Coordinates of C-alpha atoms and ligand atoms in Angstrom, one line a residue:
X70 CA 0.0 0.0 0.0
X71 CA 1.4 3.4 -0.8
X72 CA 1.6 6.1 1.3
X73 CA -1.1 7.8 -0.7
X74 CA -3.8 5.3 -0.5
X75 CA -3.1 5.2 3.6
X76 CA -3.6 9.0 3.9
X77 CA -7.1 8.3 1.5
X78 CA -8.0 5.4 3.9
X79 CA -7.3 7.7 7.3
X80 CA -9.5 9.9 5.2
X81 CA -12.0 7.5 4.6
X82 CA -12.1 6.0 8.2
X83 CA -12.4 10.0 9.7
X84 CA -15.4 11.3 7.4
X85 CA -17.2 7.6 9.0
X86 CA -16.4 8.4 12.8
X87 CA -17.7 12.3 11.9
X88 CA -20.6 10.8 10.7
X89 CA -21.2 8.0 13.4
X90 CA -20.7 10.8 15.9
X91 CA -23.2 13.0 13.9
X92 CA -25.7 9.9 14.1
X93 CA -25.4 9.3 17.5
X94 CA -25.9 13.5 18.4
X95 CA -28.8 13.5 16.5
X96 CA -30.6 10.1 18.3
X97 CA -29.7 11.7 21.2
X98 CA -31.5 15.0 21.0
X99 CA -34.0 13.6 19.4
X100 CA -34.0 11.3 22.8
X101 CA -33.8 14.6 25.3
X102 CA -36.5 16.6 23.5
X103 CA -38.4 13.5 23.4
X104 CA -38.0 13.1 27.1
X105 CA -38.7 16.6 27.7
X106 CA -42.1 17.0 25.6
X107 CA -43.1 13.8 27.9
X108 CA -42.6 15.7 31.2
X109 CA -44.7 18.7 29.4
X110 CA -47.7 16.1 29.0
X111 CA -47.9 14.2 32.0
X112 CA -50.5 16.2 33.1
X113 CA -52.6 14.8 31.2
X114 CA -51.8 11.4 31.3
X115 CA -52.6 11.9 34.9
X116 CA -55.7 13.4 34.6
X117 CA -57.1 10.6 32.1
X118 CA -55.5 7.6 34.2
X119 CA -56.6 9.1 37.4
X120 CA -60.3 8.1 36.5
X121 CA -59.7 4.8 36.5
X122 CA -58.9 3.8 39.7
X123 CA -61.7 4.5 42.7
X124 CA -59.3 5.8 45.8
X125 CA -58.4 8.3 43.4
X126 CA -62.1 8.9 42.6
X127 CA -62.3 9.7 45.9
X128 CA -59.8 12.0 46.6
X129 CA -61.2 14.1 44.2
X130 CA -64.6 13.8 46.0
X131 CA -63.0 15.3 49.3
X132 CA -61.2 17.9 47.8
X133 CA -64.1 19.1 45.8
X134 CA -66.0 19.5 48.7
X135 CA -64.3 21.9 50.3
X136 CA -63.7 24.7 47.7
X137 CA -62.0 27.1 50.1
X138 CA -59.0 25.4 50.6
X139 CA -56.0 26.2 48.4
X140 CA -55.3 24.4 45.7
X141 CA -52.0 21.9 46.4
X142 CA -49.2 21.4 43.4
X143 CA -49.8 17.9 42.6
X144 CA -49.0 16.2 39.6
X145 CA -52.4 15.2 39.7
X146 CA -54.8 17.6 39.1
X147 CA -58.4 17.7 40.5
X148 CA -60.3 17.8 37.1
X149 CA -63.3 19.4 39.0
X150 CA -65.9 19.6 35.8
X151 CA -66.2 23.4 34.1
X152 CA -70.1 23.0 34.3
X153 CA -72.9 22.5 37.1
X154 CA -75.9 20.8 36.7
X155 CA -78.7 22.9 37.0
X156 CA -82.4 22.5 36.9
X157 CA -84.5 24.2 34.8
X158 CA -88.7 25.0 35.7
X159 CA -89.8 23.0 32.6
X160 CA -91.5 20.4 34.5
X161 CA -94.3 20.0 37.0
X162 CA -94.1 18.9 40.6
X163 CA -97.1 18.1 42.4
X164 CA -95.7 18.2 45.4
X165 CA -92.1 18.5 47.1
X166 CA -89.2 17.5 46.0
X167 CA -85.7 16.1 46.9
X168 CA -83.0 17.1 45.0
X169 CA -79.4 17.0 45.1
X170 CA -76.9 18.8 42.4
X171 CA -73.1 17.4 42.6
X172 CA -70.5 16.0 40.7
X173 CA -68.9 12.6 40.0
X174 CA -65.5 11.9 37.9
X175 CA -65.8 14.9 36.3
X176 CA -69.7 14.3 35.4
X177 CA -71.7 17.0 36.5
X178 CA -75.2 16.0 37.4
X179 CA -78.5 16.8 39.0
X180 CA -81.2 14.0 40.5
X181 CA -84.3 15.3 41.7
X182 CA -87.5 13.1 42.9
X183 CA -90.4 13.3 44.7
X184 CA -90.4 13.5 48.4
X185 CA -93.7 11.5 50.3
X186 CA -94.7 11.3 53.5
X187 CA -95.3 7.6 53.0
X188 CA -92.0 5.9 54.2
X189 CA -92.9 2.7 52.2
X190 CA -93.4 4.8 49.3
X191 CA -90.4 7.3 49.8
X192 CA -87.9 4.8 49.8
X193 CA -89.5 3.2 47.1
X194 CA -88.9 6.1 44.9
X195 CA -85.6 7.3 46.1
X196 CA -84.0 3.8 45.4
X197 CA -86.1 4.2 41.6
X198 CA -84.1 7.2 41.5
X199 CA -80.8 6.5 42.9
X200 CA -80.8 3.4 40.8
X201 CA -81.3 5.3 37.7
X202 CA -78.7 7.7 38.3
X203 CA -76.4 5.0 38.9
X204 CA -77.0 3.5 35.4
X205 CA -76.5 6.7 34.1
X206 CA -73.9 8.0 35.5
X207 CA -72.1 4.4 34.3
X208 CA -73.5 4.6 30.8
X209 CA -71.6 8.4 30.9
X210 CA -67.9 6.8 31.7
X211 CA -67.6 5.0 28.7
X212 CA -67.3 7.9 26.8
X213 CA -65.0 10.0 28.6
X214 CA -63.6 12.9 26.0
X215 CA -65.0 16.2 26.4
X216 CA -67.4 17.7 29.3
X217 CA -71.1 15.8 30.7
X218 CA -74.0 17.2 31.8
X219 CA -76.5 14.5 33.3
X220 CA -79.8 15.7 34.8
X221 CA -82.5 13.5 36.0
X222 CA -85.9 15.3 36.7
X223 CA -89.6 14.6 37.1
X224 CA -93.2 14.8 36.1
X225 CA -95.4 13.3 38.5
X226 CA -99.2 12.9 38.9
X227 CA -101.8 10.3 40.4
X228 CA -105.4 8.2 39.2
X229 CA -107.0 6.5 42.3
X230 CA -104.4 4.6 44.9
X231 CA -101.6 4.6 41.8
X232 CA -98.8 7.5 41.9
X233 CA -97.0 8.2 38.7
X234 CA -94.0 9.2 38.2
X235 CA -91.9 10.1 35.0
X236 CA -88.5 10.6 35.4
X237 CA -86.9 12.9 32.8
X238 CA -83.3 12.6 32.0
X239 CA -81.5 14.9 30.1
X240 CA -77.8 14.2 28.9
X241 CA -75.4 16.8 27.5
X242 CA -72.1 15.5 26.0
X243 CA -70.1 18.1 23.8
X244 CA -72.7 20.3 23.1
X245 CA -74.9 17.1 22.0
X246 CA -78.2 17.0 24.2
X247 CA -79.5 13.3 24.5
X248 CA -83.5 12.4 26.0
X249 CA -84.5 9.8 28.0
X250 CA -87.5 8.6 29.9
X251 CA -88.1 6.7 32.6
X252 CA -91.8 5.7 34.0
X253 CA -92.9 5.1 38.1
X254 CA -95.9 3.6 39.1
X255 CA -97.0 2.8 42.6
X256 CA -99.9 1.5 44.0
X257 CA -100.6 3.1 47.2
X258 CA -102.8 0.5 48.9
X259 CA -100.5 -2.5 47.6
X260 CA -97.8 -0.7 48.7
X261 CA -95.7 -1.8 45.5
X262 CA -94.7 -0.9 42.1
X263 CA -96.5 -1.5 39.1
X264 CA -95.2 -1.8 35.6
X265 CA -96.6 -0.8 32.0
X266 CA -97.6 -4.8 30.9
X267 CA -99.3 -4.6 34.5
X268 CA -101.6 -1.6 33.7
X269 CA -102.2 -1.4 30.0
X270 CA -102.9 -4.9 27.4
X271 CA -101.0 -5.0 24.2
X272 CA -104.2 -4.0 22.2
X273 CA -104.2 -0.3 24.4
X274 CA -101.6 0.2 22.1
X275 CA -103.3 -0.5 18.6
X276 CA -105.6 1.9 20.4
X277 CA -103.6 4.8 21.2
X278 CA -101.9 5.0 18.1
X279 CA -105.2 4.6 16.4
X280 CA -106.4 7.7 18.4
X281 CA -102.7 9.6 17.4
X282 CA -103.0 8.6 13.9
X283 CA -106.5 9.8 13.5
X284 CA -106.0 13.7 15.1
X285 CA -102.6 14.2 13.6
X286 CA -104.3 12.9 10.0
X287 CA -105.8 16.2 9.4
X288 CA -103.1 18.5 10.2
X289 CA -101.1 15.6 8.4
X290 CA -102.9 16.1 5.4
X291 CA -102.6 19.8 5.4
X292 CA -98.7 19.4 5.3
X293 CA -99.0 16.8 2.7
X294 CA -97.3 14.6 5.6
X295 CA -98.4 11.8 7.2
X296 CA -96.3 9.6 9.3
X297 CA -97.8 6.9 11.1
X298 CA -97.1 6.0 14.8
X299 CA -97.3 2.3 15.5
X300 CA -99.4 1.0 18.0
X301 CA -96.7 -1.5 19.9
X302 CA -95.4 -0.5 23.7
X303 CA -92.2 1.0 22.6
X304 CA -93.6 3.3 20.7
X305 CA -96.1 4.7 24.2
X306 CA -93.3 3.3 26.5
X307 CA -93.4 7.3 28.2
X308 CA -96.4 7.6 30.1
X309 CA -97.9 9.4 33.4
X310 CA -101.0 9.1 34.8
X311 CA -102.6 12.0 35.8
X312 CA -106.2 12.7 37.3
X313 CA -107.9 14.0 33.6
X314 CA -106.3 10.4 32.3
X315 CA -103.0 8.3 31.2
X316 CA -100.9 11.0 29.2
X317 CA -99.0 9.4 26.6
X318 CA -95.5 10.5 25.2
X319 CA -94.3 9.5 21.9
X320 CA -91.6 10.7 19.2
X321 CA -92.9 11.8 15.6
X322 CA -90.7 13.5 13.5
X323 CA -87.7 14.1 15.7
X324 CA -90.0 16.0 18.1
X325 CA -91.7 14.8 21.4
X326 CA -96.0 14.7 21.4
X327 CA -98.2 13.6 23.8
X328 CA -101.8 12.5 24.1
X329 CA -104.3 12.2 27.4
X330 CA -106.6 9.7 27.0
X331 CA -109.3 9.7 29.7
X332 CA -109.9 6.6 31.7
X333 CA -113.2 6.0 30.8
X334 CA -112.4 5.6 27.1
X335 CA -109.3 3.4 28.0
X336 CA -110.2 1.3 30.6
X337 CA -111.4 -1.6 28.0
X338 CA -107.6 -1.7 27.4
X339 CA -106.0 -1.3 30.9
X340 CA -105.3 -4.8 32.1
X341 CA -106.3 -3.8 35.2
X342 CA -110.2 -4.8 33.9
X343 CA -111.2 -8.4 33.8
X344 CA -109.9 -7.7 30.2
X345 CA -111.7 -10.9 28.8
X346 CA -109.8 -13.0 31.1
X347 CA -111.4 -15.2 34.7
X348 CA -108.5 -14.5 36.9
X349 CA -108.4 -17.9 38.4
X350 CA -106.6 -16.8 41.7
X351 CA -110.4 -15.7 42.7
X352 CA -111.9 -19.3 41.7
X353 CA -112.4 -21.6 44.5
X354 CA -111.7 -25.6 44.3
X355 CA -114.9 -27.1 42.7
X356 CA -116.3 -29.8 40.7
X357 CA -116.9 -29.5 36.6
X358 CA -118.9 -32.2 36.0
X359 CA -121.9 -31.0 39.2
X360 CA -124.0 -28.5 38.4
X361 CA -123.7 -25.0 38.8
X362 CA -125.8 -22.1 39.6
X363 CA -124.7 -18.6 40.1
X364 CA -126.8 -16.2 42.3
X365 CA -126.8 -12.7 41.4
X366 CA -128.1 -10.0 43.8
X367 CA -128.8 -6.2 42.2
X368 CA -129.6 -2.9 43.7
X369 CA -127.6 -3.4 46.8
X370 CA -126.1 -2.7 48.8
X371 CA -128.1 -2.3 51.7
X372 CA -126.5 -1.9 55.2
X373 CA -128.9 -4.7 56.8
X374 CA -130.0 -7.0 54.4
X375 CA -126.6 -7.6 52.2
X376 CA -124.9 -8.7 55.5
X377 CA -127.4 -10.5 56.6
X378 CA -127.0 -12.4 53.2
X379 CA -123.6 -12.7 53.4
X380 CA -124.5 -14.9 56.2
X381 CA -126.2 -16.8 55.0
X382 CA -124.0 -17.7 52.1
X383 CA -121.1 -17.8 55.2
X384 CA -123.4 -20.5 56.9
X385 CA -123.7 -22.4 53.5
X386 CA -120.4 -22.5 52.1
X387 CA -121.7 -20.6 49.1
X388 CA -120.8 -17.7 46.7
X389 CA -122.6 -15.1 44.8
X390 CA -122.5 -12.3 42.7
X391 CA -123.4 -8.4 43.7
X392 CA -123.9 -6.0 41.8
X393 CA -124.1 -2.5 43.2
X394 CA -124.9 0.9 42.5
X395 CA -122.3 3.1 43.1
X396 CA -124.2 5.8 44.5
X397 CA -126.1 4.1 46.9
X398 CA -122.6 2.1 47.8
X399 CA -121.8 5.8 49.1
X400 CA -124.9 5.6 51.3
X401 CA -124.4 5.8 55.4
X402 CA -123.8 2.2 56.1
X403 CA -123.3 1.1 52.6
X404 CA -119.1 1.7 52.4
X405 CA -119.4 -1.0 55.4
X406 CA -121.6 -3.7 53.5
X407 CA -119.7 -3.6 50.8
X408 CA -116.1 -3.9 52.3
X409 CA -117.5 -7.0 54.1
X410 CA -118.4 -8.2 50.3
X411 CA -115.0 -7.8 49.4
X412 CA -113.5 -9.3 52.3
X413 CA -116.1 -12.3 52.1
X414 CA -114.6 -13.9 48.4
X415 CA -118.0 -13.3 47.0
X416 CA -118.1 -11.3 43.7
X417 CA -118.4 -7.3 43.5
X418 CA -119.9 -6.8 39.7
X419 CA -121.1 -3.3 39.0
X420 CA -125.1 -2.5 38.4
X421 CA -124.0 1.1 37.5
X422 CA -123.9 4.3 39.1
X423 CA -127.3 5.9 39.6
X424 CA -129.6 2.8 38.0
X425 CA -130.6 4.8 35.1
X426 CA -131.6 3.1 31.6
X427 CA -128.6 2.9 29.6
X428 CA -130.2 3.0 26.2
X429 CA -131.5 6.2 26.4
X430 CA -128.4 8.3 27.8
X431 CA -126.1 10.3 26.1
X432 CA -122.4 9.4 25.3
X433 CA -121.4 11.2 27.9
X434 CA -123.7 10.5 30.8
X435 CA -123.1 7.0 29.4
X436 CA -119.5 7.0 30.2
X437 CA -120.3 8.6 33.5
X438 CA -122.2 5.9 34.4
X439 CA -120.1 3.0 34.0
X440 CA -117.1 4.6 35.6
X441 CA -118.3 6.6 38.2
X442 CA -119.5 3.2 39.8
X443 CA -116.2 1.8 38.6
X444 CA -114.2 4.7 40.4
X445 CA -116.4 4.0 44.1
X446 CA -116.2 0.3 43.9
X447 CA -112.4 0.7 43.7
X448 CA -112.1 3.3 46.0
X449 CA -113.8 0.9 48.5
X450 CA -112.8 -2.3 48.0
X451 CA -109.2 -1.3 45.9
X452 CA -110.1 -3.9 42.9
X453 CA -111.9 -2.9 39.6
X454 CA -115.3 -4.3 39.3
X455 CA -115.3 -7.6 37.0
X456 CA -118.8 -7.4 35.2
X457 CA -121.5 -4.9 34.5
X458 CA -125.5 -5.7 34.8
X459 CA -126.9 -2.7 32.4
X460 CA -130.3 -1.7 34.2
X461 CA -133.8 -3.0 33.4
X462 CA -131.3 -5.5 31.4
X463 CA -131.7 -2.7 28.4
X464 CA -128.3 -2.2 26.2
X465 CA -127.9 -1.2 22.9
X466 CA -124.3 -1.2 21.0
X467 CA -123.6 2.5 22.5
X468 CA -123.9 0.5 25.7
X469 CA -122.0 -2.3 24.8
X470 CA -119.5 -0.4 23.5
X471 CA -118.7 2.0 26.5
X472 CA -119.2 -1.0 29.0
X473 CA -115.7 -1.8 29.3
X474 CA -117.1 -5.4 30.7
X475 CA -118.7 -8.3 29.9
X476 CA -122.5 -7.3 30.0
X477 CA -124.3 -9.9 32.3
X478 CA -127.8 -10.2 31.9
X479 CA -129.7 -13.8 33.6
X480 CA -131.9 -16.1 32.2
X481 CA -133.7 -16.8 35.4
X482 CA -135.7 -14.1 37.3
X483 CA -136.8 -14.8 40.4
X484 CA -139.4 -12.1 40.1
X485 CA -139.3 -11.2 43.5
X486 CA -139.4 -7.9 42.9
X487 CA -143.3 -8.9 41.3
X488 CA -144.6 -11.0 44.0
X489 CA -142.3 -9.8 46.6
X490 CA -143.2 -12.7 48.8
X491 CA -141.0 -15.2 50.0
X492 CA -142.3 -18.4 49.5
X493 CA -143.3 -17.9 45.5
X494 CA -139.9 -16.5 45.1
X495 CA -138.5 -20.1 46.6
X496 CA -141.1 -21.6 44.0
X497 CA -140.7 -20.2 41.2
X498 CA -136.4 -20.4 41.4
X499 CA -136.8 -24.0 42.5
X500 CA -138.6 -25.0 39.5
X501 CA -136.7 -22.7 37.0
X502 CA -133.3 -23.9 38.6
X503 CA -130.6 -25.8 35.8
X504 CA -127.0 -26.5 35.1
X505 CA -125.4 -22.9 34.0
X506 CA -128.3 -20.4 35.1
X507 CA -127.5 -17.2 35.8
X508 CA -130.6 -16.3 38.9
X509 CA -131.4 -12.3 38.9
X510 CA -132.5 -11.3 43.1
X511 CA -132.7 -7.6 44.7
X512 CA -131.0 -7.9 48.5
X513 CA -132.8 -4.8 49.1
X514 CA -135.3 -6.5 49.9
X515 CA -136.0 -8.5 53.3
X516 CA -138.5 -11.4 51.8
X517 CA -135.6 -11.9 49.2
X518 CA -133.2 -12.3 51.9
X519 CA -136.0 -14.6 53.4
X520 CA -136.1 -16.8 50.3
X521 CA -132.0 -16.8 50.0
X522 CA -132.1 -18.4 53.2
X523 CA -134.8 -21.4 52.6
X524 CA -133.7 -21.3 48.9
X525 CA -129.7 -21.9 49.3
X526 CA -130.1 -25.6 51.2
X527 CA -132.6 -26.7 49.0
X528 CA -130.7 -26.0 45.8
X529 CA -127.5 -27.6 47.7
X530 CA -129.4 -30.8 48.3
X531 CA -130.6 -30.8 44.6
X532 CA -126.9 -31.2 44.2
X533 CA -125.9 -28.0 42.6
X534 CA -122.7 -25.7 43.3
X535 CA -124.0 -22.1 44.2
X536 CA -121.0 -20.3 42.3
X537 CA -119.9 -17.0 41.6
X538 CA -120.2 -15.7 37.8
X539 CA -116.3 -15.6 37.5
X540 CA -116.7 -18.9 38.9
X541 CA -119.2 -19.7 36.7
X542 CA -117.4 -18.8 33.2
X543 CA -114.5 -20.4 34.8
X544 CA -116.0 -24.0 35.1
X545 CA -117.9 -23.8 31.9
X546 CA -114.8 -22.9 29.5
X547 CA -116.4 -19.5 28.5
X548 CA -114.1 -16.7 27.1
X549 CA -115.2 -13.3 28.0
X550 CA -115.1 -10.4 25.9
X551 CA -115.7 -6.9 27.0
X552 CA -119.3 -5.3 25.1
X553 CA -120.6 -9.2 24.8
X554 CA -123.6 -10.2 26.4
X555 CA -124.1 -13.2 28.9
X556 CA -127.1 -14.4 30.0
X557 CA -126.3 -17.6 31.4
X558 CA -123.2 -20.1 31.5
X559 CA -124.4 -21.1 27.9
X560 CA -125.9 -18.1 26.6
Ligands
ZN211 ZN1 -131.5 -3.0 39.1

């Protein structure tokens, strides 16, 4: 090797170390500003992993509380939300409220319910509304980025012994505001909660949307618009009762509606009716294949002659049917007789509220009728009456259609209220008497009271079951529809 390629190899080997060393310099500030733009953001590494864990959760709790002290250098910082819940006047309260406005993991939020004096029912609603929060406030963590707002309000109302209660709640995420409801039923005199499948049947919702559909079609048609709303419980799962009637919330085009429908016109399609359907926890142990006969008093009740009766039927072993008029239920003595119906097992059917002829009333006074009686039989003995005896037996399809029962009519009068003596009343129902009658008796009257008492054994001995008309339909296989007409177990 000559000198002169040495010196160009030294040369060489130099110009590689400069640029090695060059290399290397470069990693290495690329390392330290690296490094250093990493100590800039560990702030926020902090506050997003700080979430996570729930001792930190709570350190943030106590130091939020108390705002006054000064704030501590910590490499964790208290990410205390830049917004408060607040609630706004949009909805009505009925009575008092509890609320409470805090914040949680950097979720502002507000929870507000009703407050009762109730105990059972407080706590029944608090833990409805702590419970919802909960889910709520979960639902809110799994999408952390960016500033919440959660607000859960009320509407509230009541019908009868059930308290209503919508919740409201309102989530704001990024500007975005998202809706949801919640619904709260309680029955007072149960003391427990009662859900949507409890209170309405699936065809109150064919119903409703029916009712929707048909006011919105004219404005609908104006707009050259019509959307239909479908009759299914997702659609009406919003819903308060209030005293005018069940108010129904529903979306259409983006935009929250609602619609009241009295309780008259839905109480064919609250399940809460017999709704076509014997309940068979009322129906006694008995025996198909012996006869049946089902006893129905009217007029009643009277404060001495329907306990004597019931009695009588004690004494027996026996059941029957009553059906009352709600005004005269109202009567001094009355409320009295007929709790001790309702108490006995024997049937509470309704006869109406003032006994007028059906047929020959107005729409109106029509509905009036069939649920004022309704409203004081429930009120009294806290269970809807089953059946409804039109008076003088006159109906017409207006009738039938308002009913909200099964019509019961009989197909053996005893006539007492013709001979109003004892012993031809005995007569004439022992010789009329047959498998599946349905016997029409006033126990207003003393001498029919009188003839219950002679009459019962006697049928008993003739071998029949003295049932009552739930009883009855049960035993025979008949399916019940409200607006039909029964006259007997075999029509
Ligand atoms: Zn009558």
């Amino acid at each position: 090797m000559s000198r002169r390629q040495k010196k160009r190899e030294r040369r060489i080997l130099k110009r590689c170390l400069l640029a090695s060393a060059c290399v290397l310099m470069l990693t290495l500030t690329f390392f330290v500003i690296k490094q250093i733009s990493r100590l800039t953001d560990m702030g926020a590494y902090a506050y997003a992993d700080a979430g996570k864990t729930d001792d930190v959760a709570e350190t943030w709790k106590s130091q939020a509380t108390d705002i006054t002290e000064e704030p501590k250098l910590s490499l964790t910082p208290t990410p205390l939300p830049l917004l408060t819940a607040a609630f706004s006047d949009e909805y009505a309260h009925t009575g008092e409220a509890r609320e409470r406005i805090s914040h949680e993991r950097g979720i502002a939020y507000g929870l507000r319910y009703p407050a009762y004096e109730d105990a059972a029912m407080q706590e029944a609603v608090q833990n409805a509304a702590e419970e919802l929060l909960t889910k709520e406030l979960e639902a809110a963590f799994g999408g952390t980025e960016g500033e919440q707002i959660l607000l859960i309000d009320y509407e509230d109302g009541a019908f009868g012994q059930l308290v209503s209660v919508l919740f409201r709640v309102e989530r704001e995420h990024n500007g975005k505001k998202e809706y949801e409801t919640v619904p709260w039923v309680y029955n007072k005199k149960k003391g427990e909660t009662v859900d949507a499948e409890t209170l309405f049947a699936d065809r109150a919702y064919l119903y409703i949307a029916e009712r929707v559909n048909g006011t919105l079609t004219e404005e609908a048609a104006e707009a050259e618009e019509i959307t239909e709303v479908a009759g299914n419980r997702e659609t009406f799962s919003a819903y308060l009762l209030t005293a005018e009637g069940a108010r129904f919330f529903y979306e259409k085009n983006g935009e929250e509606q609602a619609v009241t429908i009295s309780y008259p016109e839905l109480h064919t399609y609250m399940a809460v009716t017999v709704g076509g359907t014997v309940i068979a926890e009322t129906i006694r142990e008995l025996d198909p294949d012996k006869p049946m006969i089902a006893l129905t008093f009217d007029d009643g009740p009277h404060y001495q002659q329907t306990p004597r009766l019931l009695e009588i039927l004690e004494k027996n072993n026996v059941r029957a049917t009553f059906f009352l008029l709600g005004s005269r239920a109202e009567w001094s003595g009355s409320p009295e007789a007929v709790k001790k119906i309702a108490a006995s097992g024997n049937e509470i059917a309704s006869h109406t509220h003032n006994h007028e002829n059906l047929a020959t009333l107005s729409e109106e006074k029509l509905i009036a009728e069939i649920a004022d009686a309704r409203e004081t039989i429930y009120n009294l003995t806290g269970d809807y009456p089953t059946f409804v005896r039109p008076p003088y037996g006159s109906f017409n399809d207006r009738v039938k259609k308002y009913a909200n029962a099964p019509l019961i009519t009989w197909n053996l009068d005893s006539e007492d209220w013709k001979s109003r003596d004892t012993d031809t009343i005995v007569a004439h129902v022992l010789e009329e008497a047959g498998d599946g009658k349905i016997v029409l008796m006033h126990d207003i009257h003393y001498f029919t009271v009188d003839a219950a008492e002679i009459l019962i054994p006697e049928l008993l001995d003739r071998g029949y079951q003295l049932v009552t008309l739930r009883e009855l339909f049960y035993y025979k296989g008949v399916e019940l529809e409200n607006g039909k007409v029964y006259h007997s177990a075999y029509n």
